[in-house]
Amino acid sequence: MTRLATRLQGIPPTIFTQMSALAVRTRSVNLGQGFPDVDGPPEVIARAVQALESGHNQYAPGPGVPELRQAVARHQQRHYGIELDPDSQVLVTTGCTEAIASALLGLVDPGDGVVVLEPYYDSYVAMIQMAGGVRQPVTLRAPDFRLDVDELRAAITPSTRWVLLNSPHNPTGTVLTRDELQAVADLALEHDLVVITDEVYEHLVFGVEHVPIATLPGMAERTLTLSSAGKSYSFTGWKVGWATGPAELVAATMAAKQWLTFTSGAPLQPAVALALDELPDWPARLAADLRLRRDLLCEGLGAIDGVEVSVPEGTYFVTTDVSALGWDDGMAFCQALPERAGVVAIPSQVFHDDPRGPGRHLVRWAFCKTPQLISEGIDRLAGADLGA
Ligand SMILES: Cc1ncc(COP(=O)(O)O)c(C=O)c1O
């Protein structure tokens, strides 16, 4: 076994796969994994079909088809006023997952410190380890999960070179405010750090503003922004993502990407270009609808005695604290839940370094599901004995 494989052995296999399999086996309502149960716009699917039937079936250019790179540049301009050269500042990837992997492998040297928000989206931990980087966590704590700027300042050491940001944040649903982002930017400028920011939930915010950190003064030059079509257009299975920013950061990301997948799925790229160009308001409508489903789930969970709800400002997820139900930890609760209630949820402790630490009693629930499914889940929970 290589040293890398040994390091990766310390990372448990993805909890989502385990929990989704458990949901199928126990016929549970799956409020665990974050995938919508309704597809994105039909005209986007029609464009993909057309591309499949009209010869878009061989390797796409390495950086992505020009049509999509241009559409991504227009998207950043339209929504945020960010100007990008589609040829040198936009890279198409196989989902945001590959953008994260390529950015970290292409940019982080062994021993580099990477400041990263805990709880983590799980691929960050694996990819920082694969790159040989050193994780320098800053924890968002229940119940409000705000960024503690003093903790951020304290996490930075002489070895720190990167900040891996995620806003809107999975799993907490925190959307960093302009002031919080300005504090990150100030520290990045002061310590000459580069920010890699995962903004896959950029459009899924509920009554608050999503501010790309690249738009803050002095940050465009030192920010690589990652996103994808999966969440914005409800095509999580398509895995079409992108990295944008300064040409040298994009080139380093491309250098790693070419040895991971070489190029990304050709026929889906024109379809995502159409979505970005012709349906720019679709994600905002999705967010308005998701907000209703967030409220439905939060109200339902909040009505259960002993469940404390932290209402999220964005993403697909709501977090609850289940300590008042008497459970030792969220893992034990989630393992008992399918049998007790026929519902699956994710223990947030898996997104933390220390399972006995600040995420110990937290549980993540997904509301990117139909209202019928959410209501069914709530009815089952309300009718079950959830005490330890
Ligand atoms: C924070 C975050 N980043 C990246 C991804 C992966 O995006 P994609 O499906 O486009 O690879 C997800 C998916 O859950 C996510 O939550």
mmCIF file of C-alpha atoms and ligand atoms in Angstrom:
data_model
loop_
_atom_site.group_PDB
_atom_site.id
_atom_site.type_symbol
_atom_site.label_atom_id
_atom_site.label_comp_id
_atom_site.label_asym_id
_atom_site.label_seq_id
_atom_site.Cartn_x
_atom_site.Cartn_y
_atom_site.Cartn_z
ATOM 1 C CA MET A 1 0.000 0.000 0.000
ATOM 2 C CA THR A 2 1.357 3.453 -0.863
ATOM 3 C CA ARG A 3 1.873 6.126 1.755
ATOM 4 C CA LEU A 4 -1.003 8.034 0.171
ATOM 5 C CA ALA A 5 -3.324 5.038 0.427
ATOM 6 C CA THR A 6 -2.295 4.591 4.054
ATOM 7 C CA ARG A 7 -3.130 8.234 4.772
ATOM 8 C CA LEU A 8 -6.486 7.850 3.034
ATOM 9 C CA GLN A 9 -7.311 4.748 5.032
ATOM 10 C CA GLY A 10 -7.896 7.049 7.981
ATOM 11 C CA ILE A 11 -10.876 8.561 6.136
ATOM 12 C CA PRO A 12 -14.095 6.564 6.511
ATOM 13 C CA PRO A 13 -15.997 5.653 3.320
ATOM 14 C CA THR A 14 -18.670 8.148 2.406
ATOM 15 C CA ILE A 15 -21.532 8.069 4.854
ATOM 16 C CA PHE A 16 -23.992 9.079 2.114
ATOM 17 C CA THR A 17 -23.560 5.838 0.223
ATOM 18 C CA GLN A 18 -24.035 3.836 3.420
ATOM 19 C CA MET A 19 -27.089 5.790 4.522
ATOM 20 C CA SER A 20 -28.741 5.813 1.078
ATOM 21 C CA ALA A 21 -28.294 2.017 0.912
ATOM 22 C CA LEU A 22 -29.816 1.777 4.401
ATOM 23 C CA ALA A 23 -32.777 3.903 3.260
ATOM 24 C CA VAL A 24 -33.452 1.531 0.352
ATOM 25 C CA ARG A 25 -33.046 -1.569 2.526
ATOM 26 C CA THR A 26 -35.372 -0.318 5.267
ATOM 27 C CA ARG A 27 -37.807 1.457 2.881
ATOM 28 C CA SER A 28 -37.111 4.629 4.795
ATOM 29 C CA VAL A 29 -37.789 8.206 3.733
ATOM 30 C CA ASN A 30 -34.312 9.362 2.698
ATOM 31 C CA LEU A 31 -33.629 12.801 4.169
ATOM 32 C CA GLY A 32 -29.939 11.946 4.186
ATOM 33 C CA GLN A 33 -28.133 12.439 0.891
ATOM 34 C CA GLY A 34 -28.491 15.808 -0.835
ATOM 35 C CA PHE A 35 -30.015 15.050 -4.181
ATOM 36 C CA PRO A 36 -33.329 16.456 -5.413
ATOM 37 C CA ASP A 37 -36.088 14.052 -6.363
ATOM 38 C CA VAL A 38 -37.269 16.259 -9.236
ATOM 39 C CA ASP A 39 -35.093 16.861 -12.329
ATOM 40 C CA GLY A 40 -34.011 20.219 -13.698
ATOM 41 C CA PRO A 41 -35.551 22.088 -16.677
ATOM 42 C CA PRO A 42 -36.796 19.866 -19.560
ATOM 43 C CA GLU A 43 -35.408 22.198 -22.253
ATOM 44 C CA VAL A 44 -31.927 21.626 -20.826
ATOM 45 C CA ILE A 45 -32.459 17.870 -21.010
ATOM 46 C CA ALA A 46 -33.708 18.287 -24.613
ATOM 47 C CA ARG A 47 -30.497 20.130 -25.511
ATOM 48 C CA ALA A 48 -28.427 17.296 -24.041
ATOM 49 C CA VAL A 49 -30.419 14.763 -26.083
ATOM 50 C CA GLN A 50 -29.903 16.870 -29.187
ATOM 51 C CA ALA A 51 -26.162 17.046 -28.477
ATOM 52 C CA LEU A 52 -26.017 13.276 -28.010
ATOM 53 C CA GLU A 53 -27.795 12.773 -31.343
ATOM 54 C CA SER A 54 -25.796 15.298 -33.296
ATOM 55 C CA GLY A 55 -22.220 14.208 -32.927
ATOM 56 C CA HIS A 56 -21.094 15.686 -29.580
ATOM 57 C CA ASN A 57 -19.851 12.300 -28.494
ATOM 58 C CA GLN A 58 -16.064 12.476 -28.757
ATOM 59 C CA TYR A 59 -13.547 14.123 -26.423
ATOM 60 C CA ALA A 60 -14.349 17.726 -25.628
ATOM 61 C CA PRO A 61 -11.415 20.169 -25.530
ATOM 62 C CA GLY A 62 -9.492 19.793 -22.241
ATOM 63 C CA PRO A 63 -10.609 23.105 -20.706
ATOM 64 C CA GLY A 64 -14.235 22.511 -21.798
ATOM 65 C CA VAL A 65 -16.291 23.347 -24.893
ATOM 66 C CA PRO A 66 -15.966 27.055 -25.762
ATOM 67 C CA GLU A 67 -19.777 27.459 -25.660
ATOM 68 C CA LEU A 68 -19.846 26.478 -21.959
ATOM 69 C CA ARG A 69 -16.698 28.398 -20.994
ATOM 70 C CA GLN A 70 -18.255 31.502 -22.527
ATOM 71 C CA ALA A 71 -21.580 30.844 -20.782
ATOM 72 C CA VAL A 72 -19.814 30.467 -17.403
ATOM 73 C CA ALA A 73 -18.003 33.783 -17.995
ATOM 74 C CA ARG A 74 -21.341 35.437 -18.862
ATOM 75 C CA HIS A 75 -22.912 33.888 -15.734
ATOM 76 C CA GLN A 76 -20.224 35.411 -13.493
ATOM 77 C CA GLN A 77 -20.688 38.764 -15.260
ATOM 78 C CA ARG A 78 -24.499 38.715 -15.154
ATOM 79 C CA HIS A 79 -24.889 37.715 -11.515
ATOM 80 C CA TYR A 80 -21.823 39.286 -9.891
ATOM 81 C CA GLY A 81 -20.186 41.722 -12.335
ATOM 82 C CA ILE A 82 -17.054 39.528 -12.484
ATOM 83 C CA GLU A 83 -15.170 39.827 -15.812
ATOM 84 C CA LEU A 84 -13.406 36.667 -17.041
ATOM 85 C CA ASP A 85 -11.574 35.664 -20.189
ATOM 86 C CA PRO A 86 -13.325 32.398 -21.163
ATOM 87 C CA ASP A 87 -10.150 31.059 -22.788
ATOM 88 C CA SER A 88 -7.741 31.444 -19.887
ATOM 89 C CA GLN A 89 -9.891 32.024 -16.792
ATOM 90 C CA VAL A 90 -12.569 29.321 -17.037
ATOM 91 C CA LEU A 91 -12.030 25.558 -16.750
ATOM 92 C CA VAL A 92 -14.855 23.027 -17.097
ATOM 93 C CA THR A 93 -14.581 20.084 -14.693
ATOM 94 C CA THR A 94 -16.424 16.859 -13.912
ATOM 95 C CA GLY A 95 -18.605 18.386 -11.243
ATOM 96 C CA CYS A 96 -17.394 20.676 -8.517
ATOM 97 C CA THR A 97 -15.875 17.546 -6.982
ATOM 98 C CA GLU A 98 -13.246 17.422 -9.709
ATOM 99 C CA ALA A 99 -12.738 21.172 -9.474
ATOM 100 C CA ILE A 100 -11.945 20.715 -5.747
ATOM 101 C CA ALA A 101 -9.622 17.777 -6.454
ATOM 102 C CA SER A 102 -7.810 19.476 -9.331
ATOM 103 C CA ALA A 103 -7.442 22.780 -7.515
ATOM 104 C CA LEU A 104 -5.962 21.171 -4.410
ATOM 105 C CA LEU A 105 -3.695 18.798 -6.344
ATOM 106 C CA GLY A 106 -2.605 21.539 -8.729
ATOM 107 C CA LEU A 107 -2.011 24.232 -6.128
ATOM 108 C CA VAL A 108 -1.229 22.815 -2.682
ATOM 109 C CA ASP A 109 2.361 21.703 -2.016
ATOM 110 C CA PRO A 110 3.102 19.069 0.645
ATOM 111 C CA GLY A 111 3.274 20.812 4.021
ATOM 112 C CA ASP A 112 1.175 23.809 2.963
ATOM 113 C CA GLY A 113 -1.337 24.885 5.584
ATOM 114 C CA VAL A 114 -4.944 24.980 4.341
ATOM 115 C CA VAL A 115 -7.419 26.846 6.529
ATOM 116 C CA VAL A 116 -10.809 25.203 6.096
ATOM 117 C CA LEU A 117 -14.230 25.518 7.704
ATOM 118 C CA GLU A 118 -15.293 22.628 9.937
ATOM 119 C CA PRO A 119 -17.739 20.833 9.640
ATOM 120 C CA TYR A 120 -16.244 19.895 6.276
ATOM 121 C CA TYR A 121 -17.797 18.883 3.008
ATOM 122 C CA ASP A 122 -16.153 15.472 3.056
ATOM 123 C CA SER A 123 -14.083 15.634 -0.142
ATOM 124 C CA TYR A 124 -12.014 18.494 1.334
ATOM 125 C CA VAL A 125 -10.484 16.227 3.965
ATOM 126 C CA ALA A 126 -9.561 13.535 1.442
ATOM 127 C CA MET A 127 -8.183 15.946 -1.148
ATOM 128 C CA ILE A 128 -6.127 18.022 1.286
ATOM 129 C CA GLN A 129 -4.604 14.725 2.447
ATOM 130 C CA MET A 130 -3.948 13.546 -1.118
ATOM 131 C CA ALA A 131 -2.218 16.840 -1.855
ATOM 132 C CA GLY A 132 -0.106 16.468 1.301
ATOM 133 C CA GLY A 133 -1.528 19.683 2.762
ATOM 134 C CA VAL A 134 -2.094 20.322 6.456
ATOM 135 C CA ARG A 135 -5.691 20.933 7.502
ATOM 136 C CA GLN A 136 -6.113 24.011 9.717
ATOM 137 C CA PRO A 137 -9.762 23.935 10.808
ATOM 138 C CA VAL A 138 -11.970 26.819 11.862
ATOM 139 C CA THR A 139 -15.135 25.472 13.452
ATOM 140 C CA LEU A 140 -18.642 26.840 12.879
ATOM 141 C CA ARG A 141 -20.479 26.048 16.100
ATOM 142 C CA ALA A 142 -24.147 25.317 16.870
ATOM 143 C CA PRO A 143 -26.655 26.788 17.210
ATOM 144 C CA ASP A 144 -25.938 29.695 14.831
ATOM 145 C CA PHE A 145 -22.814 28.413 13.004
ATOM 146 C CA ARG A 146 -21.291 31.871 12.459
ATOM 147 C CA LEU A 147 -17.638 32.392 11.564
ATOM 148 C CA ASP A 148 -15.516 33.313 14.581
ATOM 149 C CA VAL A 149 -12.966 35.711 13.133
ATOM 150 C CA ASP A 150 -10.651 35.350 16.149
ATOM 151 C CA GLU A 151 -10.613 31.602 15.633
ATOM 152 C CA LEU A 152 -9.856 32.156 11.957
ATOM 153 C CA ARG A 153 -6.966 34.481 12.808
ATOM 154 C CA ALA A 154 -5.625 31.944 15.308
ATOM 155 C CA ALA A 155 -5.777 29.114 12.734
ATOM 156 C CA ILE A 156 -3.341 30.910 10.431
ATOM 157 C CA THR A 157 0.304 29.897 10.937
ATOM 158 C CA PRO A 158 3.506 30.691 9.006
ATOM 159 C CA SER A 159 2.849 27.567 6.875
ATOM 160 C CA THR A 160 -0.645 28.678 5.841
ATOM 161 C CA ARG A 161 -0.932 29.393 2.122
ATOM 162 C CA TRP A 162 -4.567 28.621 1.292
ATOM 163 C CA VAL A 163 -8.066 29.223 2.599
ATOM 164 C CA LEU A 164 -10.596 26.666 1.409
ATOM 165 C CA LEU A 165 -13.915 28.411 1.847
ATOM 166 C CA ASN A 166 -17.453 27.120 1.371
ATOM 167 C CA SER A 167 -20.397 29.505 1.338
ATOM 168 C CA PRO A 168 -23.287 28.761 1.323
ATOM 169 C CA HIS A 169 -21.911 26.131 3.651
ATOM 170 C CA ASN A 170 -22.660 22.417 3.627
ATOM 171 C CA PRO A 171 -23.695 21.017 6.109
ATOM 172 C CA THR A 172 -24.651 24.000 8.324
ATOM 173 C CA GLY A 173 -26.523 26.139 5.751
ATOM 174 C CA THR A 174 -24.589 29.217 6.877
ATOM 175 C CA VAL A 175 -24.228 31.917 4.228
ATOM 176 C CA LEU A 176 -21.218 34.042 5.118
ATOM 177 C CA THR A 177 -22.114 37.714 5.366
ATOM 178 C CA ARG A 178 -20.271 40.457 3.534
ATOM 179 C CA ASP A 179 -18.595 41.403 6.851
ATOM 180 C CA GLU A 180 -17.492 37.845 7.560
ATOM 181 C CA LEU A 181 -16.126 37.529 4.036
ATOM 182 C CA GLN A 182 -14.383 40.881 4.397
ATOM 183 C CA ALA A 183 -12.668 39.545 7.515
ATOM 184 C CA VAL A 184 -11.488 36.507 5.521
ATOM 185 C CA ALA A 185 -10.329 38.806 2.718
ATOM 186 C CA ASP A 186 -8.462 41.103 5.139
ATOM 187 C CA LEU A 187 -6.580 38.135 6.590
ATOM 188 C CA ALA A 188 -5.868 36.714 3.120
ATOM 189 C CA LEU A 189 -4.393 40.056 2.051
ATOM 190 C CA GLU A 190 -2.449 40.484 5.284
ATOM 191 C CA HIS A 191 -0.911 36.967 5.129
ATOM 192 C CA ASP A 192 -0.703 36.692 1.335
ATOM 193 C CA LEU A 193 -3.090 33.725 1.195
ATOM 194 C CA VAL A 194 -5.008 32.468 -1.817
ATOM 195 C CA VAL A 195 -8.688 31.610 -1.366
ATOM 196 C CA ILE A 196 -10.234 28.574 -3.028
ATOM 197 C CA THR A 197 -13.976 29.046 -2.641
ATOM 198 C CA ASP A 198 -16.605 26.374 -3.225
ATOM 199 C CA GLU A 199 -19.823 28.157 -4.158
ATOM 200 C CA VAL A 200 -21.925 25.258 -5.477
ATOM 201 C CA TYR A 201 -24.943 26.508 -3.513
ATOM 202 C CA GLU A 202 -24.448 30.083 -4.769
ATOM 203 C CA HIS A 203 -28.068 30.417 -5.928
ATOM 204 C CA LEU A 204 -29.714 28.414 -3.145
ATOM 205 C CA VAL A 205 -30.075 31.157 -0.535
ATOM 206 C CA PHE A 206 -33.206 32.144 1.359
ATOM 207 C CA GLY A 207 -33.684 35.873 1.800
ATOM 208 C CA VAL A 208 -29.984 36.618 2.267
ATOM 209 C CA GLU A 209 -27.353 37.737 -0.223
ATOM 210 C CA HIS A 210 -24.669 35.395 -1.554
ATOM 211 C CA VAL A 211 -21.466 37.401 -1.914
ATOM 212 C CA PRO A 212 -18.695 35.767 -3.960
ATOM 213 C CA ILE A 213 -15.469 36.573 -2.103
ATOM 214 C CA ALA A 214 -13.850 37.259 -5.497
ATOM 215 C CA THR A 215 -15.932 40.459 -5.700
ATOM 216 C CA LEU A 216 -14.338 42.030 -2.612
ATOM 217 C CA PRO A 217 -11.558 44.590 -3.203
ATOM 218 C CA GLY A 218 -8.204 42.968 -3.943
ATOM 219 C CA MET A 219 -9.642 39.428 -3.967
ATOM 220 C CA ALA A 220 -10.209 38.742 -7.706
ATOM 221 C CA GLU A 221 -6.415 38.380 -8.049
ATOM 222 C CA ARG A 222 -6.185 35.782 -5.269
ATOM 223 C CA THR A 223 -9.400 33.765 -5.501
ATOM 224 C CA LEU A 224 -10.215 30.585 -7.385
ATOM 225 C CA THR A 225 -13.998 30.107 -7.466
ATOM 226 C CA LEU A 226 -15.560 26.667 -7.899
ATOM 227 C CA SER A 227 -19.141 25.816 -8.754
ATOM 228 C CA SER A 228 -21.307 23.470 -10.794
ATOM 229 C CA ALA A 229 -24.674 23.023 -12.477
ATOM 230 C CA GLY A 230 -25.673 20.205 -10.143
ATOM 231 C CA LYS A 231 -27.334 22.225 -7.377
ATOM 232 C CA SER A 232 -28.288 25.364 -9.323
ATOM 233 C CA TYR A 233 -30.225 23.437 -11.990
ATOM 234 C CA SER A 234 -31.076 20.186 -10.126
ATOM 235 C CA PHE A 235 -28.796 18.032 -12.259
ATOM 236 C CA THR A 236 -26.600 16.565 -9.545
ATOM 237 C CA GLY A 237 -26.044 13.437 -11.646
ATOM 238 C CA TRP A 238 -24.589 15.338 -14.594
ATOM 239 C CA LYS A 239 -21.378 16.335 -12.831
ATOM 240 C CA VAL A 240 -20.652 19.452 -14.863
ATOM 241 C CA GLY A 241 -18.679 21.982 -12.850
ATOM 242 C CA TRP A 242 -16.141 24.741 -13.323
ATOM 243 C CA ALA A 243 -13.255 26.673 -11.816
ATOM 244 C CA THR A 244 -12.813 30.374 -12.551
ATOM 245 C CA GLY A 245 -10.308 33.029 -11.561
ATOM 246 C CA PRO A 246 -6.802 34.276 -12.306
ATOM 247 C CA ALA A 247 -5.263 32.540 -15.332
ATOM 248 C CA GLU A 248 -2.333 31.108 -13.355
ATOM 249 C CA LEU A 249 -4.638 29.500 -10.743
ATOM 250 C CA VAL A 250 -6.880 28.105 -13.492
ATOM 251 C CA ALA A 251 -3.815 26.779 -15.372
ATOM 252 C CA ALA A 252 -2.542 24.978 -12.254
ATOM 253 C CA THR A 253 -6.012 23.465 -11.753
ATOM 254 C CA MET A 254 -6.054 22.408 -15.415
ATOM 255 C CA ALA A 255 -2.603 20.820 -15.032
ATOM 256 C CA ALA A 256 -4.033 18.415 -12.429
ATOM 257 C CA LYS A 257 -7.415 17.981 -14.128
ATOM 258 C CA GLN A 258 -5.817 16.716 -17.343
ATOM 259 C CA TRP A 259 -4.409 13.712 -15.462
ATOM 260 C CA LEU A 260 -7.634 12.993 -13.596
ATOM 261 C CA THR A 261 -10.197 12.922 -16.397
ATOM 262 C CA PHE A 262 -8.427 14.716 -19.301
ATOM 263 C CA THR A 263 -11.783 16.196 -20.423
ATOM 264 C CA SER A 264 -15.357 16.224 -19.094
ATOM 265 C CA GLY A 265 -18.576 14.791 -20.628
ATOM 266 C CA ALA A 266 -19.008 16.436 -24.057
ATOM 267 C CA PRO A 267 -22.780 16.212 -24.680
ATOM 268 C CA LEU A 268 -23.785 17.709 -21.341
ATOM 269 C CA GLN A 269 -21.681 20.840 -21.769
ATOM 270 C CA PRO A 270 -23.810 22.550 -24.476
ATOM 271 C CA ALA A 271 -26.889 21.780 -22.380
ATOM 272 C CA VAL A 272 -25.423 23.452 -19.292
ATOM 273 C CA ALA A 273 -24.407 26.406 -21.482
ATOM 274 C CA LEU A 274 -28.046 26.718 -22.541
ATOM 275 C CA ALA A 275 -29.196 26.573 -18.912
ATOM 276 C CA LEU A 276 -26.801 29.337 -17.845
ATOM 277 C CA ASP A 277 -27.562 31.589 -20.809
ATOM 278 C CA GLU A 278 -31.251 31.058 -21.375
ATOM 279 C CA LEU A 279 -32.576 30.194 -17.931
ATOM 280 C CA PRO A 280 -30.645 32.586 -15.658
ATOM 281 C CA ASP A 281 -33.620 32.995 -13.297
ATOM 282 C CA TRP A 282 -34.408 29.305 -12.921
ATOM 283 C CA PRO A 283 -32.126 28.835 -9.876
ATOM 284 C CA ALA A 284 -33.787 31.765 -8.052
ATOM 285 C CA ARG A 285 -37.182 30.142 -8.595
ATOM 286 C CA LEU A 286 -35.765 26.863 -7.312
ATOM 287 C CA ALA A 287 -34.482 28.695 -4.227
ATOM 288 C CA ALA A 288 -37.913 30.264 -3.579
ATOM 289 C CA ASP A 289 -39.477 26.830 -3.762
ATOM 290 C CA LEU A 290 -36.749 25.241 -1.623
ATOM 291 C CA ARG A 291 -37.350 27.901 1.000
ATOM 292 C CA LEU A 292 -40.918 26.645 1.431
ATOM 293 C CA ARG A 293 -39.605 23.121 1.804
ATOM 294 C CA ARG A 294 -36.985 24.305 4.302
ATOM 295 C CA ASP A 295 -39.788 25.883 6.335
ATOM 296 C CA LEU A 296 -41.890 22.725 6.134
ATOM 297 C CA LEU A 297 -39.026 20.566 7.419
ATOM 298 C CA CYS A 298 -37.885 23.059 10.078
ATOM 299 C CA GLU A 299 -41.416 23.458 11.444
ATOM 300 C CA GLY A 300 -41.967 19.704 11.474
ATOM 301 C CA LEU A 301 -38.675 18.983 13.223
ATOM 302 C CA GLY A 302 -39.133 21.894 15.616
ATOM 303 C CA ALA A 303 -42.502 20.502 16.733
ATOM 304 C CA ILE A 304 -40.822 17.330 18.019
ATOM 305 C CA ASP A 305 -40.059 17.536 21.737
ATOM 306 C CA GLY A 306 -36.325 17.508 22.400
ATOM 307 C CA VAL A 307 -35.220 18.494 18.865
ATOM 308 C CA GLU A 308 -33.478 21.872 18.538
ATOM 309 C CA VAL A 309 -33.498 23.269 14.986
ATOM 310 C CA SER A 310 -30.919 25.665 13.488
ATOM 311 C CA VAL A 311 -32.714 27.282 10.549
ATOM 312 C CA PRO A 312 -30.340 27.469 7.528
ATOM 313 C CA GLU A 313 -29.967 30.493 5.234
ATOM 314 C CA GLY A 314 -28.987 28.423 2.221
ATOM 315 C CA THR A 315 -28.175 24.958 0.756
ATOM 316 C CA TYR A 316 -30.294 21.816 0.908
ATOM 317 C CA PHE A 317 -29.764 21.099 4.621
ATOM 318 C CA VAL A 318 -31.042 21.799 8.104
ATOM 319 C CA THR A 319 -29.180 20.824 11.277
ATOM 320 C CA THR A 320 -30.742 19.738 14.558
ATOM 321 C CA ASP A 321 -29.305 19.043 17.987
ATOM 322 C CA VAL A 322 -30.668 15.780 19.377
ATOM 323 C CA SER A 323 -28.915 15.811 22.765
ATOM 324 C CA ALA A 324 -32.165 16.649 24.595
ATOM 325 C CA LEU A 325 -33.607 13.365 23.312
ATOM 326 C CA GLY A 326 -31.001 11.635 25.460
ATOM 327 C CA TRP A 327 -28.780 10.128 22.753
ATOM 328 C CA ASP A 328 -25.071 9.717 23.404
ATOM 329 C CA ASP A 329 -24.340 10.974 19.925
ATOM 330 C CA GLY A 330 -25.889 11.713 16.527
ATOM 331 C CA MET A 331 -24.440 8.545 14.997
ATOM 332 C CA ALA A 332 -26.335 6.321 17.438
ATOM 333 C CA PHE A 333 -29.484 8.366 16.779
ATOM 334 C CA CYS A 334 -29.139 8.068 12.974
ATOM 335 C CA GLN A 335 -28.425 4.351 13.171
ATOM 336 C CA ALA A 336 -31.595 3.795 15.216
ATOM 337 C CA LEU A 337 -33.753 6.143 13.133
ATOM 338 C CA PRO A 338 -34.631 3.844 10.178
ATOM 339 C CA GLU A 339 -35.942 1.168 12.523
ATOM 340 C CA ARG A 340 -37.597 3.587 14.948
ATOM 341 C CA ALA A 341 -39.185 5.904 12.416
ATOM 342 C CA GLY A 342 -38.467 4.750 8.847
ATOM 343 C CA VAL A 343 -36.419 7.889 8.176
ATOM 344 C CA VAL A 344 -32.751 8.362 7.254
ATOM 345 C CA ALA A 345 -30.635 11.384 8.257
ATOM 346 C CA ILE A 346 -26.882 12.048 8.479
ATOM 347 C CA PRO A 347 -24.921 12.442 11.737
ATOM 348 C CA SER A 348 -22.947 15.680 11.429
ATOM 349 C CA GLN A 349 -20.132 14.302 13.575
ATOM 350 C CA VAL A 350 -18.774 12.659 10.399
ATOM 351 C CA PHE A 351 -18.057 16.153 9.069
ATOM 352 C CA HIS A 352 -15.891 16.972 12.125
ATOM 353 C CA ASP A 353 -12.375 15.880 13.126
ATOM 354 C CA ASP A 354 -13.411 14.838 16.621
ATOM 355 C CA PRO A 355 -16.580 12.700 16.741
ATOM 356 C CA ARG A 356 -16.910 13.604 20.439
ATOM 357 C CA GLY A 357 -16.426 17.304 19.673
ATOM 358 C CA PRO A 358 -18.786 20.109 18.624
ATOM 359 C CA GLY A 359 -20.698 18.010 16.068
ATOM 360 C CA ARG A 360 -21.354 15.127 18.439
ATOM 361 C CA HIS A 361 -25.095 15.662 18.870
ATOM 362 C CA LEU A 362 -25.854 17.277 15.522
ATOM 363 C CA VAL A 363 -27.885 15.663 12.746
ATOM 364 C CA ARG A 364 -28.242 16.890 9.146
ATOM 365 C CA TRP A 365 -31.541 16.565 7.257
ATOM 366 C CA ALA A 366 -32.053 17.303 3.535
ATOM 367 C CA PHE A 367 -35.078 19.283 2.333
ATOM 368 C CA CYS A 368 -34.349 19.121 -1.429
ATOM 369 C CA LYS A 369 -37.197 16.608 -1.594
ATOM 370 C CA THR A 370 -40.863 16.861 -2.617
ATOM 371 C CA PRO A 371 -43.186 18.405 0.000
ATOM 372 C CA GLN A 372 -45.029 15.074 0.046
ATOM 373 C CA LEU A 373 -41.868 13.193 0.961
ATOM 374 C CA ILE A 374 -40.895 15.758 3.608
ATOM 375 C CA SER A 375 -44.395 15.582 5.119
ATOM 376 C CA GLU A 376 -44.256 11.798 5.101
ATOM 377 C CA GLY A 377 -40.891 11.954 6.891
ATOM 378 C CA ILE A 378 -42.243 14.383 9.488
ATOM 379 C CA ASP A 379 -45.367 12.269 10.078
ATOM 380 C CA ARG A 380 -43.190 9.226 10.649
ATOM 381 C CA LEU A 381 -40.918 11.101 13.055
ATOM 382 C CA ALA A 382 -43.867 12.617 14.923
ATOM 383 C CA GLY A 383 -45.395 9.167 15.367
ATOM 384 C CA ALA A 384 -42.198 7.495 16.559
ATOM 385 C CA ASP A 385 -40.519 7.176 19.941
ATOM 386 C CA LEU A 386 -37.295 9.088 19.344
ATOM 387 C CA GLY A 387 -35.983 8.995 22.900
ATOM 388 C CA ALA A 388 -32.732 7.131 23.583
HETATM 389 C C1 LIG B 1 -20.124 21.914 -0.698
HETATM 390 C C2 LIG B 1 -20.165 21.010 -1.881
HETATM 391 N N1 LIG B 1 -19.200 21.090 -2.798
HETATM 392 C C3 LIG B 1 -19.192 20.286 -3.880
HETATM 393 C C4 LIG B 1 -20.171 19.345 -4.076
HETATM 394 C C5 LIG B 1 -20.088 18.435 -5.268
HETATM 395 O O1 LIG B 1 -20.564 19.048 -6.407
HETATM 396 P P1 LIG B 1 -20.711 18.216 -7.763
HETATM 397 O O2 LIG B 1 -21.854 17.272 -7.596
HETATM 398 O O3 LIG B 1 -20.918 19.255 -8.799
HETATM 399 O O4 LIG B 1 -19.438 17.472 -7.964
HETATM 400 C C6 LIG B 1 -21.206 19.221 -3.147
HETATM 401 C C7 LIG B 1 -22.242 18.198 -3.322
HETATM 402 O O5 LIG B 1 -22.913 17.792 -2.403
HETATM 403 C C8 LIG B 1 -21.202 20.073 -2.024
HETATM 404 O O6 LIG B 1 -22.156 19.984 -1.094
#
